[in-house]
Short mmCIF file of C-alpha atoms and ligand atoms in Angstrom, two decimals:
data_model
loop_
_atom_site.label_atom_id
_atom_site.label_comp_id
_atom_site.label_asym_id
_atom_site.label_seq_id
_atom_site.Cartn_x
_atom_site.Cartn_y
_atom_site.Cartn_z
CA MET A 1 58.85 206.89 24.73
CA ALA A 2 61.96 204.69 24.22
CA SER A 3 62.42 201.84 21.82
CA GLY A 4 61.71 198.57 23.02
CA ASN A 5 59.18 197.52 25.91
CA TRP A 6 60.49 198.48 29.43
CA TYR A 7 59.77 194.94 30.28
CA ASP A 8 62.14 193.06 27.89
CA SER A 9 65.22 194.02 30.44
CA ALA A 10 66.64 191.88 32.65
CA ILE A 11 64.69 192.70 35.64
CA GLU A 12 65.08 191.49 38.90
CA GLY A 13 64.43 194.21 41.95
CA VAL A 14 60.89 196.61 41.99
CA LEU A 15 60.65 199.67 44.30
CA LEU A 16 56.90 200.52 44.82
CA ASP A 17 56.05 203.72 45.83
CA ILE A 18 52.83 203.00 48.56
CA THR A 19 50.15 206.19 47.62
CA GLY A 20 48.61 206.90 44.22
CA VAL A 21 50.37 202.56 43.47
CA LEU A 22 48.88 201.10 46.39
CA TYR A 23 46.31 202.90 47.90
CA ASN A 24 44.22 206.03 47.31
CA SER A 25 44.83 207.96 50.92
CA THR A 26 41.25 209.30 52.39
CA ASP A 27 40.72 211.30 55.68
CA GLU A 28 38.77 207.45 56.79
CA GLY A 29 42.87 206.03 55.81
CA GLY A 30 43.29 204.14 52.28
CA VAL A 31 41.39 203.25 49.77
CA PRO A 32 43.23 199.83 48.01
CA ILE A 33 43.77 200.53 44.60
CA PRO A 34 41.93 197.32 42.81
CA GLY A 35 43.97 194.93 41.92
CA SER A 36 46.90 195.86 43.81
CA ILE A 37 47.31 193.67 46.62
CA GLU A 38 47.19 190.93 44.68
CA ALA A 39 50.03 192.31 42.94
CA VAL A 40 52.53 192.54 44.85
CA LYS A 41 52.23 189.13 46.39
CA ARG A 42 52.00 187.85 43.24
CA LEU A 43 55.31 190.54 42.49
CA LYS A 44 57.27 188.54 45.51
CA ALA A 45 56.01 185.82 44.44
CA SER A 46 57.98 185.51 41.31
CA GLY A 47 60.86 185.53 43.60
CA VAL A 48 62.13 189.19 42.09
CA ARG A 49 63.22 192.09 44.31
CA VAL A 50 60.50 194.26 46.34
CA ARG A 51 60.58 197.40 47.68
CA PHE A 52 58.76 200.56 49.05
CA CYS A 53 60.25 204.01 48.50
CA THR A 54 57.22 206.42 49.42
CA ASN A 55 57.76 209.84 49.99
CA GLU A 56 54.32 209.99 53.14
CA THR A 57 55.92 212.11 56.14
CA GLN A 58 52.99 212.75 57.99
CA CYS A 59 53.57 208.52 59.92
CA THR A 60 55.66 206.80 61.28
CA ARG A 61 56.66 203.65 58.81
CA GLN A 62 55.46 201.06 61.77
CA GLN A 63 52.35 203.01 60.98
CA LEU A 64 52.55 203.62 57.89
CA VAL A 65 53.13 199.20 57.81
CA ASP A 66 49.98 198.66 60.13
CA LYS A 67 47.71 201.00 58.04
CA LEU A 68 48.45 199.07 54.27
CA GLN A 69 48.64 196.00 56.90
CA ARG A 70 44.96 196.26 56.96
CA LEU A 71 43.93 197.04 53.57
CA GLY A 72 45.34 193.68 52.94
CA PHE A 73 49.60 194.61 51.73
CA GLU A 74 51.84 192.59 52.24
CA LEU A 75 54.47 194.67 53.15
CA SER A 76 57.09 195.19 56.42
CA VAL A 77 58.80 197.79 57.87
CA PRO A 78 62.97 197.53 56.92
CA GLU A 79 60.78 196.93 53.06
CA VAL A 80 60.20 200.22 53.31
CA PHE A 81 62.05 203.33 52.52
CA ALA A 82 60.59 206.23 53.57
CA PRO A 83 62.55 209.96 54.35
CA ALA A 84 62.09 210.55 57.71
CA PRO A 85 64.43 207.71 58.88
CA ALA A 86 67.20 209.61 56.32
CA ALA A 87 66.73 212.72 57.65
CA CYS A 88 67.22 211.44 60.53
CA GLN A 89 70.50 210.14 59.40
CA LEU A 90 71.95 213.10 57.97
CA LEU A 91 70.87 215.02 60.33
CA LYS A 92 73.31 212.23 63.00
CA ALA A 93 75.92 212.28 60.53
CA ARG A 94 76.59 215.94 60.47
CA GLY A 95 75.26 216.77 63.81
CA LEU A 96 72.81 219.17 63.29
CA THR A 97 69.51 220.03 65.81
CA PRO A 98 66.67 219.96 64.10
CA HIS A 99 63.37 223.00 64.30
CA LEU A 100 60.83 220.55 62.71
CA LEU A 101 57.86 221.81 60.57
CA VAL A 102 56.70 218.25 60.48
CA TYR A 103 53.06 216.63 60.21
CA PRO A 104 52.88 215.76 63.69
CA GLY A 105 52.00 211.78 62.80
CA VAL A 106 55.88 211.49 62.00
CA LEU A 107 57.70 213.21 66.12
CA PRO A 108 58.05 209.64 66.72
CA GLU A 109 60.81 209.28 64.26
CA PHE A 110 62.67 212.01 65.43
CA GLU A 111 62.67 210.79 69.99
CA ALA A 112 66.70 210.96 68.62
CA PHE A 113 66.93 214.30 69.70
CA ASP A 114 66.75 217.07 71.70
CA LEU A 115 63.17 219.59 70.13
CA GLY A 116 64.16 222.25 72.94
CA ALA A 117 67.87 222.82 71.56
CA LYS A 118 68.27 226.03 69.86
CA PRO A 119 67.93 224.41 66.44
CA THR A 120 71.22 224.81 63.54
CA CYS A 121 68.78 223.16 60.84
CA VAL A 122 65.12 223.17 59.80
CA VAL A 123 63.36 219.51 58.44
CA VAL A 124 59.67 220.40 57.01
CA GLY A 125 57.53 217.26 55.86
CA ASP A 126 54.70 217.15 54.98
CA ALA A 127 52.72 219.49 57.32
CA ALA A 128 49.61 219.56 56.00
CA ASP A 129 46.68 221.55 58.01
CA ILE A 130 49.66 223.16 60.05
CA PHE A 131 50.94 225.14 56.99
CA ASN A 132 49.76 228.58 58.05
CA TYR A 133 51.20 231.82 57.84
CA GLU A 134 52.52 231.33 61.80
CA THR A 135 54.38 228.22 61.78
CA MET A 136 55.89 229.22 58.31
CA ASN A 137 56.86 232.47 59.59
CA ASN A 138 58.52 230.76 62.10
CA THR A 139 60.75 228.62 60.97
CA PHE A 140 61.39 231.16 58.62
CA ARG A 141 62.83 232.97 61.10
CA LYS A 142 64.98 230.26 63.15
CA LEU A 143 66.43 229.74 59.56
CA LEU A 144 67.80 233.56 59.26
CA GLU A 145 68.97 232.99 62.73
CA MET A 146 70.91 230.31 61.49
CA ASP A 147 74.59 231.11 59.56
CA PRO A 148 74.41 230.05 56.78
CA PRO A 149 70.93 228.23 56.77
CA VAL A 150 70.40 225.16 56.46
CA LEU A 151 66.75 223.50 55.04
CA ILE A 152 66.25 219.39 54.79
CA SER A 153 63.26 218.94 53.02
CA MET A 154 61.70 215.35 52.92
CA GLY A 155 60.84 215.33 49.16
CA VAL A 156 59.74 218.22 47.94
CA GLY A 157 56.89 217.40 45.54
CA LYS A 158 54.29 219.36 44.07
CA TYR A 159 51.06 217.61 44.93
CA TYR A 160 49.08 214.41 45.97
CA ARG A 161 45.63 213.00 46.05
CA HIS A 162 43.75 212.66 48.74
CA GLY A 163 39.99 212.14 49.17
CA GLY A 164 39.43 212.43 45.75
CA GLU A 165 41.36 215.79 45.43
CA LEU A 166 44.78 217.11 44.59
CA MET A 167 46.49 218.65 47.88
CA LEU A 168 49.44 220.88 48.54
CA ASP A 169 52.84 218.87 48.74
CA VAL A 170 55.65 219.44 50.51
CA GLY A 171 57.45 220.90 47.65
CA PRO A 172 56.48 224.77 47.28
CA PHE A 173 56.46 224.73 51.16
CA THR A 174 60.37 224.26 51.14
CA LYS A 175 60.07 226.83 47.91
CA ALA A 176 58.88 229.72 49.66
CA LEU A 177 61.86 229.35 52.97
CA GLU A 178 64.18 229.03 49.94
CA TYR A 179 63.13 232.17 48.09
CA ALA A 180 62.59 234.31 51.66
CA VAL A 181 65.92 232.93 53.38
CA ARG A 182 68.48 232.89 49.71
CA CYS A 183 69.48 229.18 49.67
CA GLU A 184 69.25 225.18 48.80
CA ALA A 185 67.16 222.92 49.97
CA ILE A 186 69.13 219.68 50.66
CA VAL A 187 66.11 216.22 49.44
CA VAL A 188 66.15 213.64 51.69
CA GLY A 189 63.63 211.31 49.81
CA LYS A 190 62.30 211.36 46.69
CA PRO A 191 63.96 212.18 43.85
CA ASP A 192 67.73 212.17 45.95
CA ARG A 193 69.56 209.94 44.32
CA ASN A 194 70.67 208.50 47.89
CA PHE A 195 67.63 207.43 48.24
CA PHE A 196 67.27 205.11 45.27
CA LEU A 197 70.61 204.05 45.55
CA GLY A 198 69.98 202.74 49.74
CA ALA A 199 66.22 200.79 48.01
CA LEU A 200 68.61 199.35 45.35
CA GLN A 201 71.60 198.35 47.43
CA ASP A 202 69.14 197.16 49.89
CA MET A 203 67.62 194.52 48.03
CA GLY A 204 71.60 193.55 46.29
CA VAL A 205 70.20 194.64 42.49
CA GLN A 206 72.32 197.66 39.78
CA PRO A 207 69.95 200.38 37.95
CA GLN A 208 69.91 198.84 34.91
CA ASN A 209 68.02 196.28 36.46
CA ALA A 210 65.52 197.52 38.32
CA ILE A 211 62.26 200.20 38.35
CA MET A 212 60.99 202.25 39.70
CA VAL A 213 56.67 201.98 39.75
CA GLY A 214 55.27 205.46 40.83
CA ASP A 215 52.32 208.19 40.00
CA ASP A 216 54.88 211.13 40.32
CA ILE A 217 55.87 211.54 37.16
CA VAL A 218 59.43 213.77 38.54
CA ASN A 219 59.67 213.08 41.27
CA ASP A 220 59.19 208.52 41.38
CA VAL A 221 59.81 207.71 37.72
CA GLY A 222 61.73 210.70 35.74
CA GLY A 223 64.17 210.76 39.26
CA ALA A 224 64.65 206.96 38.94
CA GLN A 225 65.97 207.61 35.59
CA LYS A 226 68.70 210.10 36.39
CA CYS A 227 69.83 207.35 38.43
CA GLY A 228 69.46 204.51 35.70
CA LEU A 229 66.30 202.80 36.35
CA LYS A 230 64.03 202.66 34.52
CA GLY A 231 60.68 204.72 35.55
CA LEU A 232 57.10 203.10 34.74
CA GLN A 233 54.44 205.53 34.95
CA VAL A 234 50.79 204.44 36.22
CA ARG A 235 47.42 206.05 35.64
CA THR A 236 46.37 206.06 38.89
CA GLY A 237 46.91 208.50 42.03
CA LYS A 238 48.37 211.52 41.12
CA PHE A 239 48.69 211.54 37.65
CA ARG A 240 46.66 213.42 34.41
CA PRO A 241 46.70 212.50 31.38
CA SER A 242 49.39 216.50 30.79
CA ASP A 243 51.71 213.19 32.07
CA GLU A 244 51.69 211.85 28.21
CA HIS A 245 53.23 214.85 27.48
CA HIS A 246 55.47 215.75 30.36
CA PRO A 247 57.49 218.97 29.21
CA GLU A 248 60.47 216.81 30.82
CA VAL A 249 60.33 213.51 31.88
CA ARG A 250 59.09 210.94 29.42
CA PRO A 251 58.24 206.80 31.19
CA ASP A 252 59.63 204.37 30.08
CA GLY A 253 56.37 202.69 30.26
CA PHE A 254 52.87 203.80 31.11
CA VAL A 255 50.49 201.40 32.61
CA GLU A 256 46.75 201.86 34.30
CA ASN A 257 47.93 200.17 37.38
CA LEU A 258 50.61 198.29 39.11
CA ALA A 259 48.71 195.18 38.06
CA HIS A 260 49.93 196.21 34.96
CA ALA A 261 52.73 196.30 35.43
CA VAL A 262 52.97 193.36 37.51
CA ASP A 263 51.15 191.38 34.49
CA LEU A 264 53.77 192.89 31.46
CA LEU A 265 56.75 192.41 33.70
CA LEU A 266 55.44 188.33 34.75
CA GLN A 267 54.15 187.65 31.54
CA HIS A 268 57.67 188.20 30.19
CA ARG A 269 59.59 186.66 32.53
CA LYS A 270 57.67 183.25 31.91
CA LYS A 271 59.14 183.74 28.04
MG1 MG B 301 52.95 208.57 44.86
#
């Protein structure tokens, strides 16, 4: 761990991961992680700027916000940064037409694009049980028809926790496609640098005055650290004890959960 405590620096802005930090997702929707609803409220009331940085790609931002509000969280769509809107920006900027390998819930984010037209790129998200031999083969063939193949991946997470079980995330499927067609995916969402910088810019906070709180040691913590933010690892969500001696990423701190992080941060600010 770096010398000094993560909360000793002047923190003006906090980026919060959602799944595994605010709540644990389940088939029934989700269960708030104890203390997180109050922690978000306390953080916002303190004047620290807050944005939510998620790699959730199974639903639209609006659906995600609606779900979290029902659980009791105070947040709004403009505060949420998610990969699908970032992918749409990239598609528009480059004039690309996507073939989508995504979960149906996220399709409304892509309504501006003609999904019946000949695709000039593939966008892959966490498609969950839509990932199968047929859909992967179909997507593989679409990539082969492009010269060069253009693969856009909404995050590259290895796994996440859902309903108490670890589930394969989009990353392993993106890697399979990269391997098959010999290309390198363009990543939107965490850990892409532009994704973190976009959220910081929206808050008006410099990287050295910001901290990312997440349960994914590589994409949340490591990704943020590469952008100059501090990265804080919670021991909730997909956290595993092996993260405490990860071969590549050393978080600026470990906390039991979001409430613990906010306690430390606000105690320090009051001094
Ligand atoms: Mg997470």
